mmCIF file of N, CA and C in Angstrom:
data_model
loop_
_atom_site.group_PDB
_atom_site.id
_atom_site.type_symbol
_atom_site.label_atom_id
_atom_site.label_comp_id
_atom_site.label_asym_id
_atom_site.label_seq_id
_atom_site.Cartn_x
_atom_site.Cartn_y
_atom_site.Cartn_z
ATOM 1 N N MET A 1 25.862 87.410 -40.306
ATOM 2 C CA MET A 1 25.342 87.275 -38.961
ATOM 3 C C MET A 1 24.759 88.613 -38.545
ATOM 4 N N SER A 2 23.549 88.601 -38.037
ATOM 5 C CA SER A 2 22.949 89.846 -37.581
ATOM 6 C C SER A 2 23.059 89.947 -36.080
ATOM 7 N N LEU A 3 23.420 91.107 -35.616
ATOM 8 C CA LEU A 3 23.537 91.357 -34.187
ATOM 9 C C LEU A 3 22.393 92.244 -33.750
ATOM 10 N N LEU A 4 22.016 92.094 -32.486
ATOM 11 C CA LEU A 4 20.983 92.961 -31.942
ATOM 12 C C LEU A 4 21.507 94.388 -31.862
ATOM 13 N N PRO A 5 20.629 95.372 -31.915
ATOM 14 C CA PRO A 5 21.090 96.747 -31.743
ATOM 15 C C PRO A 5 21.808 96.896 -30.401
ATOM 16 N N ALA A 6 22.742 97.799 -30.333
ATOM 17 C CA ALA A 6 23.548 97.981 -29.130
ATOM 18 C C ALA A 6 22.697 98.240 -27.891
ATOM 19 N N ALA A 7 21.535 98.825 -28.039
ATOM 20 C CA ALA A 7 20.695 99.123 -26.886
ATOM 21 C C ALA A 7 20.078 97.865 -26.285
ATOM 22 N N ASP A 8 19.980 96.775 -27.043
ATOM 23 C CA ASP A 8 19.381 95.542 -26.542
ATOM 24 C C ASP A 8 20.491 94.624 -26.063
ATOM 25 N N LEU A 9 20.631 94.502 -24.743
ATOM 26 C CA LEU A 9 21.732 93.731 -24.182
ATOM 27 C C LEU A 9 21.331 92.302 -23.850
ATOM 28 N N SER A 10 20.243 91.817 -24.373
ATOM 29 C CA SER A 10 19.821 90.456 -24.089
ATOM 30 C C SER A 10 20.130 89.553 -25.276
ATOM 31 N N LEU A 11 20.060 88.249 -25.009
ATOM 32 C CA LEU A 11 20.175 87.282 -26.078
ATOM 33 C C LEU A 11 18.782 87.037 -26.632
ATOM 34 N N PRO A 12 18.683 86.516 -27.818
ATOM 35 C CA PRO A 12 17.356 86.229 -28.354
ATOM 36 C C PRO A 12 16.590 85.300 -27.427
ATOM 37 N N ALA A 13 15.320 85.593 -27.199
ATOM 38 C CA ALA A 13 14.503 84.784 -26.296
ATOM 39 C C ALA A 13 14.389 83.352 -26.788
ATOM 40 N N ALA A 14 14.566 83.131 -28.084
ATOM 41 C CA ALA A 14 14.468 81.790 -28.642
ATOM 42 C C ALA A 14 15.647 80.913 -28.228
ATOM 43 N N ASP A 15 16.680 81.470 -27.638
ATOM 44 C CA ASP A 15 17.840 80.690 -27.226
ATOM 45 C C ASP A 15 17.808 80.479 -25.719
ATOM 46 N N PRO A 16 17.306 79.344 -25.268
ATOM 47 C CA PRO A 16 17.216 79.085 -23.830
ATOM 48 C C PRO A 16 18.504 78.510 -23.245
ATOM 49 N N LYS A 17 19.553 78.438 -24.026
ATOM 50 C CA LYS A 17 20.786 77.810 -23.563
ATOM 51 C C LYS A 17 21.413 78.543 -22.381
ATOM 52 N N THR A 18 22.014 77.758 -21.513
ATOM 53 C CA THR A 18 22.931 78.289 -20.517
ATOM 54 C C THR A 18 24.315 77.881 -20.996
ATOM 55 N N TRP A 19 25.124 78.861 -21.301
ATOM 56 C CA TRP A 19 26.446 78.626 -21.873
ATOM 57 C C TRP A 19 27.509 78.536 -20.791
ATOM 58 N N VAL A 20 28.413 77.582 -20.961
ATOM 59 C CA VAL A 20 29.617 77.461 -20.154
ATOM 60 C C VAL A 20 30.759 77.454 -21.168
ATOM 61 N N VAL A 21 31.510 78.544 -21.193
ATOM 62 C CA VAL A 21 32.529 78.734 -22.229
ATOM 63 C C VAL A 21 33.898 78.862 -21.584
ATOM 64 N N CYS A 22 34.822 78.029 -22.030
ATOM 65 C CA CYS A 22 36.208 78.149 -21.579
ATOM 66 C C CYS A 22 36.970 78.934 -22.637
ATOM 67 N N LEU A 23 37.593 80.005 -22.200
ATOM 68 C CA LEU A 23 38.408 80.856 -23.067
ATOM 69 C C LEU A 23 39.869 80.551 -22.748
ATOM 70 N N CYS A 24 40.591 80.085 -23.748
ATOM 71 C CA CYS A 24 41.936 79.583 -23.504
ATOM 72 C C CYS A 24 42.846 79.944 -24.677
ATOM 73 N N ALA A 25 44.034 79.376 -24.655
ATOM 74 C CA ALA A 25 44.985 79.534 -25.757
ATOM 75 C C ALA A 25 45.705 78.205 -25.961
ATOM 76 N N ASP A 26 45.918 77.850 -27.209
ATOM 77 C CA ASP A 26 46.544 76.567 -27.529
ATOM 78 C C ASP A 26 47.948 76.448 -26.949
ATOM 79 N N TRP A 27 48.659 77.551 -26.859
ATOM 80 C CA TRP A 27 50.032 77.513 -26.351
ATOM 81 C C TRP A 27 50.089 77.329 -24.835
ATOM 82 N N CYS A 28 48.956 77.445 -24.160
ATOM 83 C CA CYS A 28 48.906 77.335 -22.698
ATOM 84 C C CYS A 28 48.801 75.862 -22.288
ATOM 85 N N GLY A 29 49.844 75.332 -21.685
ATOM 86 C CA GLY A 29 49.852 73.943 -21.249
ATOM 87 C C GLY A 29 48.762 73.646 -20.238
ATOM 88 N N LEU A 30 48.504 74.579 -19.341
ATOM 89 C CA LEU A 30 47.442 74.416 -18.351
ATOM 90 C C LEU A 30 46.084 74.257 -19.032
ATOM 91 N N CYS A 31 45.847 75.043 -20.078
ATOM 92 C CA CYS A 31 44.585 74.940 -20.824
ATOM 93 C C CYS A 31 44.481 73.582 -21.511
ATOM 94 N N ARG A 32 45.559 73.135 -22.122
ATOM 95 C CA ARG A 32 45.524 71.832 -22.804
ATOM 96 C C ARG A 32 45.182 70.724 -21.822
ATOM 97 N N ASP A 33 45.746 70.795 -20.615
ATOM 98 C CA ASP A 33 45.442 69.797 -19.582
ATOM 99 C C ASP A 33 43.992 69.916 -19.115
ATOM 100 N N TYR A 34 43.476 71.121 -19.059
ATOM 101 C CA TYR A 34 42.130 71.397 -18.567
ATOM 102 C C TYR A 34 41.053 70.964 -19.556
ATOM 103 N N GLU A 35 41.395 70.881 -20.825
ATOM 104 C CA GLU A 35 40.407 70.578 -21.859
ATOM 105 C C GLU A 35 39.725 69.226 -21.629
ATOM 106 N N THR A 36 40.467 68.225 -21.181
ATOM 107 C CA THR A 36 39.885 66.909 -20.917
ATOM 108 C C THR A 36 38.870 66.979 -19.793
ATOM 109 N N LEU A 37 39.214 67.662 -18.711
ATOM 110 C CA LEU A 37 38.288 67.839 -17.590
ATOM 111 C C LEU A 37 37.039 68.599 -18.041
ATOM 112 N N PHE A 38 37.221 69.645 -18.812
ATOM 113 C CA PHE A 38 36.108 70.454 -19.300
ATOM 114 C C PHE A 38 35.149 69.598 -20.129
ATOM 115 N N SER A 39 35.694 68.743 -20.984
ATOM 116 C CA SER A 39 34.869 67.859 -21.804
ATOM 117 C C SER A 39 34.113 66.847 -20.939
ATOM 118 N N ARG A 40 34.748 66.347 -19.903
ATOM 119 C CA ARG A 40 34.052 65.427 -18.978
ATOM 120 C C ARG A 40 32.891 66.125 -18.293
ATOM 121 N N MET A 41 33.074 67.382 -17.930
ATOM 122 C CA MET A 41 32.004 68.131 -17.272
ATOM 123 C C MET A 41 30.839 68.371 -18.233
ATOM 124 N N ALA A 42 31.126 68.504 -19.516
ATOM 125 C CA ALA A 42 30.049 68.656 -20.500
ATOM 126 C C ALA A 42 29.158 67.418 -20.495
ATOM 127 N N THR A 43 29.749 66.261 -20.275
ATOM 128 C CA THR A 43 28.983 65.018 -20.196
ATOM 129 C C THR A 43 28.209 64.949 -18.883
ATOM 130 N N ARG A 44 28.813 65.404 -17.820
ATOM 131 C CA ARG A 44 28.199 65.341 -16.483
ATOM 132 C C ARG A 44 27.057 66.347 -16.312
ATOM 133 N N TYR A 45 27.104 67.463 -17.042
ATOM 134 C CA TYR A 45 26.095 68.520 -16.940
ATOM 135 C C TYR A 45 25.448 68.764 -18.308
ATOM 136 N N PRO A 46 24.649 67.816 -18.780
ATOM 137 C CA PRO A 46 24.095 67.932 -20.141
ATOM 138 C C PRO A 46 23.072 69.060 -20.317
ATOM 139 N N ALA A 47 22.590 69.633 -19.235
ATOM 140 C CA ALA A 47 21.619 70.731 -19.363
ATOM 141 C C ALA A 47 22.271 72.017 -19.860
ATOM 142 N N PHE A 48 23.593 72.099 -19.768
ATOM 143 C CA PHE A 48 24.313 73.297 -20.191
ATOM 144 C C PHE A 48 24.938 73.079 -21.563
ATOM 145 N N SER A 49 25.170 74.163 -22.266
ATOM 146 C CA SER A 49 25.872 74.135 -23.550
ATOM 147 C C SER A 49 27.312 74.570 -23.305
ATOM 148 N N PHE A 50 28.238 73.665 -23.516
ATOM 149 C CA PHE A 50 29.654 73.923 -23.292
ATOM 150 C C PHE A 50 30.331 74.280 -24.608
ATOM 151 N N ALA A 51 31.298 75.190 -24.524
ATOM 152 C CA ALA A 51 32.090 75.549 -25.704
ATOM 153 C C ALA A 51 33.520 75.834 -25.269
ATOM 154 N N TRP A 52 34.444 75.479 -26.132
ATOM 155 C CA TRP A 52 35.876 75.685 -25.901
ATOM 156 C C TRP A 52 36.370 76.630 -26.981
ATOM 157 N N LEU A 53 36.859 77.804 -26.584
ATOM 158 C CA LEU A 53 37.320 78.784 -27.567
ATOM 159 C C LEU A 53 38.766 79.178 -27.305
ATOM 160 N N ASP A 54 39.569 79.066 -28.333
ATOM 161 C CA ASP A 54 40.933 79.573 -28.291
ATOM 162 C C ASP A 54 40.847 81.054 -28.655
ATOM 163 N N ILE A 55 41.281 81.920 -27.746
ATOM 164 C CA ILE A 55 41.080 83.360 -27.963
ATOM 165 C C ILE A 55 41.872 83.894 -29.152
ATOM 166 N N GLU A 56 42.875 83.147 -29.597
ATOM 167 C CA GLU A 56 43.644 83.574 -30.767
ATOM 168 C C GLU A 56 43.087 82.951 -32.046
ATOM 169 N N ASP A 57 42.864 81.639 -32.022
ATOM 170 C CA ASP A 57 42.372 80.959 -33.222
ATOM 171 C C ASP A 57 40.913 81.283 -33.532
ATOM 172 N N GLN A 58 40.123 81.578 -32.510
ATOM 173 C CA GLN A 58 38.724 81.934 -32.708
ATOM 174 C C GLN A 58 38.473 83.384 -32.288
ATOM 175 N N ALA A 59 39.412 84.246 -32.593
ATOM 176 C CA ALA A 59 39.312 85.656 -32.201
ATOM 177 C C ALA A 59 38.048 86.311 -32.739
ATOM 178 N N GLU A 60 37.573 85.867 -33.912
ATOM 179 C CA GLU A 60 36.354 86.454 -34.469
ATOM 180 C C GLU A 60 35.132 86.134 -33.620
ATOM 181 N N LEU A 61 35.150 85.020 -32.881
ATOM 182 C CA LEU A 61 34.054 84.688 -31.964
ATOM 183 C C LEU A 61 34.219 85.392 -30.623
ATOM 184 N N VAL A 62 35.445 85.438 -30.138
ATOM 185 C CA VAL A 62 35.717 86.034 -28.820
ATOM 186 C C VAL A 62 35.482 87.538 -28.851
ATOM 187 N N GLY A 63 35.796 88.160 -29.961
ATOM 188 C CA GLY A 63 35.546 89.594 -30.103
ATOM 189 C C GLY A 63 36.326 90.429 -29.113
ATOM 190 N N ASP A 64 35.639 91.349 -28.448
ATOM 191 C CA ASP A 64 36.290 92.311 -27.559
ATOM 192 C C ASP A 64 36.325 91.894 -26.094
ATOM 193 N N LEU A 65 36.027 90.631 -25.795
ATOM 194 C CA LEU A 65 36.115 90.183 -24.402
ATOM 195 C C LEU A 65 37.554 90.305 -23.923
ATOM 196 N N ASP A 66 37.739 90.788 -22.726
ATOM 197 C CA ASP A 66 39.064 90.978 -22.169
ATOM 198 C C ASP A 66 39.437 89.771 -21.315
ATOM 199 N N VAL A 67 40.327 88.933 -21.829
ATOM 200 C CA VAL A 67 40.793 87.745 -21.121
ATOM 201 C C VAL A 67 42.216 88.017 -20.670
ATOM 202 N N GLU A 68 42.418 88.008 -19.354
ATOM 203 C CA GLU A 68 43.728 88.360 -18.815
ATOM 204 C C GLU A 68 44.573 87.158 -18.432
ATOM 205 N N THR A 69 43.934 86.030 -18.110
ATOM 206 C CA THR A 69 44.678 84.849 -17.699
ATOM 207 C C THR A 69 43.910 83.600 -18.113
ATOM 208 N N PHE A 70 44.593 82.475 -18.056
ATOM 209 C CA PHE A 70 43.999 81.214 -18.518
ATOM 210 C C PHE A 70 43.986 80.179 -17.410
ATOM 211 N N PRO A 71 43.029 79.294 -17.434
ATOM 212 C CA PRO A 71 41.806 79.361 -18.218
ATOM 213 C C PRO A 71 40.825 80.362 -17.615
ATOM 214 N N THR A 72 40.053 80.998 -18.475
ATOM 215 C CA THR A 72 38.986 81.909 -18.050
ATOM 216 C C THR A 72 37.663 81.263 -18.426
ATOM 217 N N LEU A 73 36.729 81.304 -17.502
ATOM 218 C CA LEU A 73 35.427 80.691 -17.711
ATOM 219 C C LEU A 73 34.345 81.755 -17.786
ATOM 220 N N LEU A 74 33.424 81.575 -18.705
ATOM 221 C CA LEU A 74 32.272 82.461 -18.847
ATOM 222 C C LEU A 74 31.018 81.599 -18.766
ATOM 223 N N MET A 75 30.097 82.003 -17.895
ATOM 224 C CA MET A 75 28.806 81.318 -17.771
ATOM 225 C C MET A 75 27.722 82.362 -17.963
ATOM 226 N N ALA A 76 26.787 82.080 -18.880
ATOM 227 C CA ALA A 76 25.756 83.069 -19.190
ATOM 228 C C ALA A 76 24.531 82.386 -19.761
ATOM 229 N N ASP A 77 23.412 83.080 -19.648
ATOM 230 C CA ASP A 77 22.167 82.635 -20.258
ATOM 231 C C ASP A 77 21.423 83.864 -20.764
ATOM 232 N N ALA A 78 20.190 83.697 -21.169
ATOM 233 C CA ALA A 78 19.428 84.810 -21.732
ATOM 234 C C ALA A 78 19.205 85.931 -20.713
ATOM 235 N N GLN A 79 19.219 85.602 -19.416
ATOM 236 C CA GLN A 79 19.007 86.622 -18.387
ATOM 237 C C GLN A 79 20.260 87.453 -18.108
ATOM 238 N N GLY A 80 21.432 86.921 -18.438
ATOM 239 C CA GLY A 80 22.644 87.692 -18.216
ATOM 240 C C GLY A 80 23.865 86.838 -17.952
ATOM 241 N N LEU A 81 24.916 87.522 -17.587
ATOM 242 C CA LEU A 81 26.198 86.898 -17.283
ATOM 243 C C LEU A 81 26.153 86.371 -15.855
ATOM 244 N N ARG A 82 26.500 85.102 -15.670
ATOM 245 C CA ARG A 82 26.462 84.464 -14.341
ATOM 246 C C ARG A 82 27.850 84.387 -13.706
ATOM 247 N N PHE A 83 28.879 84.241 -14.532
ATOM 248 C CA PHE A 83 30.254 84.172 -14.035
ATOM 249 C C PHE A 83 31.182 84.495 -15.189
ATOM 250 N N PHE A 84 32.226 85.264 -14.900
ATOM 251 C CA PHE A 84 33.259 85.543 -15.898
ATOM 252 C C PHE A 84 34.547 85.828 -15.158
ATOM 253 N N GLY A 85 35.503 84.914 -15.280
ATOM 254 C CA GLY A 85 36.780 85.125 -14.626
ATOM 255 C C GLY A 85 37.655 83.898 -14.697
ATOM 256 N N PRO A 86 38.873 84.046 -14.209
ATOM 257 C CA PRO A 86 39.788 82.905 -14.203
ATOM 258 C C PRO A 86 39.300 81.864 -13.199
ATOM 259 N N LEU A 87 39.646 80.631 -13.475
ATOM 260 C CA LEU A 87 39.231 79.535 -12.614
ATOM 261 C C LEU A 87 40.387 78.559 -12.481
ATOM 262 N N THR A 88 40.671 78.149 -11.254
ATOM 263 C CA THR A 88 41.722 77.150 -11.092
ATOM 264 C C THR A 88 41.266 75.872 -11.789
ATOM 265 N N PRO A 89 42.148 75.239 -12.528
ATOM 266 C CA PRO A 89 41.755 74.084 -13.339
ATOM 267 C C PRO A 89 41.669 72.796 -12.523
ATOM 268 N N GLN A 90 40.740 72.780 -11.588
ATOM 269 C CA GLN A 90 40.543 71.613 -10.728
ATOM 270 C C GLN A 90 39.097 71.156 -10.851
ATOM 271 N N ALA A 91 38.893 69.852 -10.863
ATOM 272 C CA ALA A 91 37.559 69.280 -11.041
ATOM 273 C C ALA A 91 36.590 69.777 -9.975
ATOM 274 N N ASN A 92 37.008 69.786 -8.714
ATOM 275 C CA ASN A 92 36.096 70.197 -7.639
ATOM 276 C C ASN A 92 35.672 71.650 -7.771
ATOM 277 N N THR A 93 36.578 72.506 -8.175
ATOM 278 C CA THR A 93 36.260 73.929 -8.324
ATOM 279 C C THR A 93 35.227 74.128 -9.429
ATOM 280 N N LEU A 94 35.470 73.511 -10.568
ATOM 281 C CA LEU A 94 34.524 73.641 -11.684
ATOM 282 C C LEU A 94 33.188 73.000 -11.330
ATOM 283 N N SER A 95 33.213 71.860 -10.693
ATOM 284 C CA SER A 95 31.980 71.170 -10.318
ATOM 285 C C SER A 95 31.134 72.005 -9.351
ATOM 286 N N ARG A 96 31.766 72.606 -8.355
ATOM 287 C CA ARG A 96 31.026 73.454 -7.406
ATOM 288 C C ARG A 96 30.394 74.649 -8.126
ATOM 289 N N LEU A 97 31.126 75.236 -9.029
ATOM 290 C CA LEU A 97 30.593 76.373 -9.771
ATOM 291 C C LEU A 97 29.421 75.948 -10.666
ATOM 292 N N LEU A 98 29.548 74.806 -11.320
ATOM 293 C CA LEU A 98 28.462 74.296 -12.151
ATOM 294 C C LEU A 98 27.245 73.913 -11.311
ATOM 295 N N ASP A 99 27.481 73.364 -10.123
ATOM 296 C CA ASP A 99 26.366 73.058 -9.212
ATOM 297 C C ASP A 99 25.636 74.339 -8.813
ATOM 298 N N SER A 100 26.380 75.401 -8.560
ATOM 299 C CA SER A 100 25.768 76.694 -8.228
ATOM 300 C C SER A 100 24.962 77.231 -9.401
ATOM 301 N N LEU A 101 25.491 77.061 -10.590
ATOM 302 C CA LEU A 101 24.773 77.500 -11.783
ATOM 303 C C LEU A 101 23.496 76.691 -11.957
ATOM 304 N N GLN A 102 23.592 75.392 -11.723
ATOM 305 C CA GLN A 102 22.445 74.503 -11.880
ATOM 306 C C GLN A 102 21.347 74.805 -10.860
ATOM 307 N N SER A 103 21.736 75.192 -9.657
ATOM 308 C CA SER A 103 20.745 75.486 -8.619
ATOM 309 C C SER A 103 20.246 76.926 -8.697
ATOM 310 N N ALA A 104 20.686 77.646 -9.710
ATOM 311 C CA ALA A 104 20.270 79.038 -9.943
ATOM 312 C C ALA A 104 20.685 79.965 -8.808
ATOM 313 N N SER A 105 21.779 79.660 -8.141
ATOM 314 C CA SER A 105 22.231 80.534 -7.056
ATOM 315 C C SER A 105 23.244 81.585 -7.522
ATOM 316 N N LEU A 106 23.615 81.555 -8.786
ATOM 317 C CA LEU A 106 24.497 82.586 -9.325
ATOM 318 C C LEU A 106 23.641 83.709 -9.899
ATOM 319 N N GLN A 107 23.788 84.899 -9.369
ATOM 320 C CA GLN A 107 23.023 86.059 -9.834
ATOM 321 C C GLN A 107 23.449 86.439 -11.254
ATOM 322 N N ALA A 108 22.495 86.860 -12.039
ATOM 323 C CA ALA A 108 22.788 87.333 -13.391
ATOM 324 C C ALA A 108 22.977 88.840 -13.378
ATOM 325 N N VAL A 109 23.986 89.292 -14.110
ATOM 326 C CA VAL A 109 24.148 90.725 -14.356
ATOM 327 C C VAL A 109 23.920 90.931 -15.855
ATOM 328 N N PRO A 110 23.408 92.071 -16.239
ATOM 329 C CA PRO A 110 23.118 92.283 -17.669
ATOM 330 C C PRO A 110 24.348 92.067 -18.547
ATOM 331 N N HIS A 111 24.102 91.527 -19.717
ATOM 332 C CA HIS A 111 25.188 91.322 -20.681
ATOM 333 C C HIS A 111 25.730 92.660 -21.138
ATOM 334 N N GLY A 112 27.049 92.749 -21.207
ATOM 335 C CA GLY A 112 27.677 93.879 -21.873
ATOM 336 C C GLY A 112 27.712 93.585 -23.363
ATOM 337 N N PRO A 113 27.980 94.577 -24.177
ATOM 338 C CA PRO A 113 27.995 94.364 -25.629
ATOM 339 C C PRO A 113 28.968 93.270 -26.076
ATOM 340 N N ALA A 114 30.160 93.181 -25.468
ATOM 341 C CA ALA A 114 31.146 92.181 -25.891
ATOM 342 C C ALA A 114 30.670 90.763 -25.567
ATOM 343 N N THR A 115 30.081 90.577 -24.396
ATOM 344 C CA THR A 115 29.571 89.255 -24.016
ATOM 345 C C THR A 115 28.411 88.854 -24.918
ATOM 346 N N ARG A 116 27.494 89.768 -25.123
ATOM 347 C CA ARG A 116 26.334 89.497 -25.976
ATOM 348 C C ARG A 116 26.772 89.126 -27.384
ATOM 349 N N GLN A 117 27.719 89.872 -27.926
ATOM 350 C CA GLN A 117 28.200 89.616 -29.278
ATOM 351 C C GLN A 117 28.876 88.249 -29.369
ATOM 352 N N MET A 118 29.690 87.884 -28.370
ATOM 353 C CA MET A 118 30.370 86.597 -28.384
ATOM 354 C C MET A 118 29.356 85.457 -28.309
ATOM 355 N N LEU A 119 28.352 85.576 -27.448
ATOM 356 C CA LEU A 119 27.351 84.513 -27.320
ATOM 357 C C LEU A 119 26.511 84.379 -28.587
ATOM 358 N N GLN A 120 26.189 85.480 -29.216
ATOM 359 C CA GLN A 120 25.442 85.411 -30.476
ATOM 360 C C GLN A 120 26.273 84.735 -31.558
ATOM 361 N N ALA A 121 27.552 85.059 -31.626
ATOM 362 C CA ALA A 121 28.427 84.435 -32.618
ATOM 363 C C ALA A 121 28.580 82.941 -32.322
ATOM 364 N N LEU A 122 28.670 82.588 -31.056
ATOM 365 C CA LEU A 122 28.837 81.194 -30.661
ATOM 366 C C LEU A 122 27.615 80.354 -31.028
ATOM 367 N N GLN A 123 26.439 80.936 -30.939
ATOM 368 C CA GLN A 123 25.217 80.215 -31.312
ATOM 369 C C GLN A 123 25.274 79.730 -32.756
ATOM 370 N N ALA A 124 25.964 80.468 -33.590
ATOM 371 C CA ALA A 124 26.051 80.129 -35.007
ATOM 372 C C ALA A 124 27.316 79.327 -35.346
ATOM 373 N N ALA A 125 28.039 78.857 -34.319
ATOM 374 C CA ALA A 125 29.294 78.142 -34.551
ATOM 375 C C ALA A 125 29.323 76.821 -33.777
ATOM 376 N N PRO A 126 28.449 75.873 -34.137
ATOM 377 C CA PRO A 126 28.356 74.625 -33.369
ATOM 378 C C PRO A 126 29.624 73.783 -33.389
ATOM 379 N N GLU A 127 30.533 74.056 -34.283
ATOM 380 C CA GLU A 127 31.771 73.293 -34.310
ATOM 381 C C GLU A 127 32.614 73.504 -33.048
ATOM 382 N N HIS A 128 32.293 74.521 -32.270
ATOM 383 C CA HIS A 128 33.030 74.805 -31.035
ATOM 384 C C HIS A 128 32.301 74.294 -29.796
ATOM 385 N N TRP A 129 31.113 73.736 -29.973
ATOM 386 C CA TRP A 129 30.346 73.244 -28.841
ATOM 387 C C TRP A 129 30.882 71.898 -28.385
ATOM 388 N N ARG A 130 30.781 71.659 -27.087
ATOM 389 C CA ARG A 130 31.102 70.342 -26.516
ATOM 390 C C ARG A 130 29.793 69.755 -26.042
ATOM 391 N N SER A 131 29.492 68.545 -26.429
ATOM 392 C CA SER A 131 28.227 67.957 -26.012
ATOM 393 C C SER A 131 28.455 66.617 -25.346
ATOM 394 N N ALA A 132 27.431 66.196 -24.624
ATOM 395 C CA ALA A 132 27.495 64.935 -23.891
ATOM 396 C C ALA A 132 27.534 63.751 -24.848
#
């Protein structure tokens, strides 16, 4: 897998995906319960690319991202990071956040190296994607 030089904090322009990534752990009961809701949202919001990553089992994809609590959600596109943080595992909360992402009301901040690296690795790992 080739990574962009550290000075280039963007994703490849050829990848127009908007990623919605849940970072969790298999041992977390809350995450296991949340996985069904997350998969339903992937069906409800087909314009986004959803992925479910266990930070321990898929540590090579997660890389150096700092996840402090579960579930943690990351939303990003080629322009930058739109959201990264813990999220209460409730349908309305996730839906409102996805609606904000869909309406482009979430500001993008430039990708840091860890986020960029994780998204590049995820592009090459479709087995972790959730699709409609």
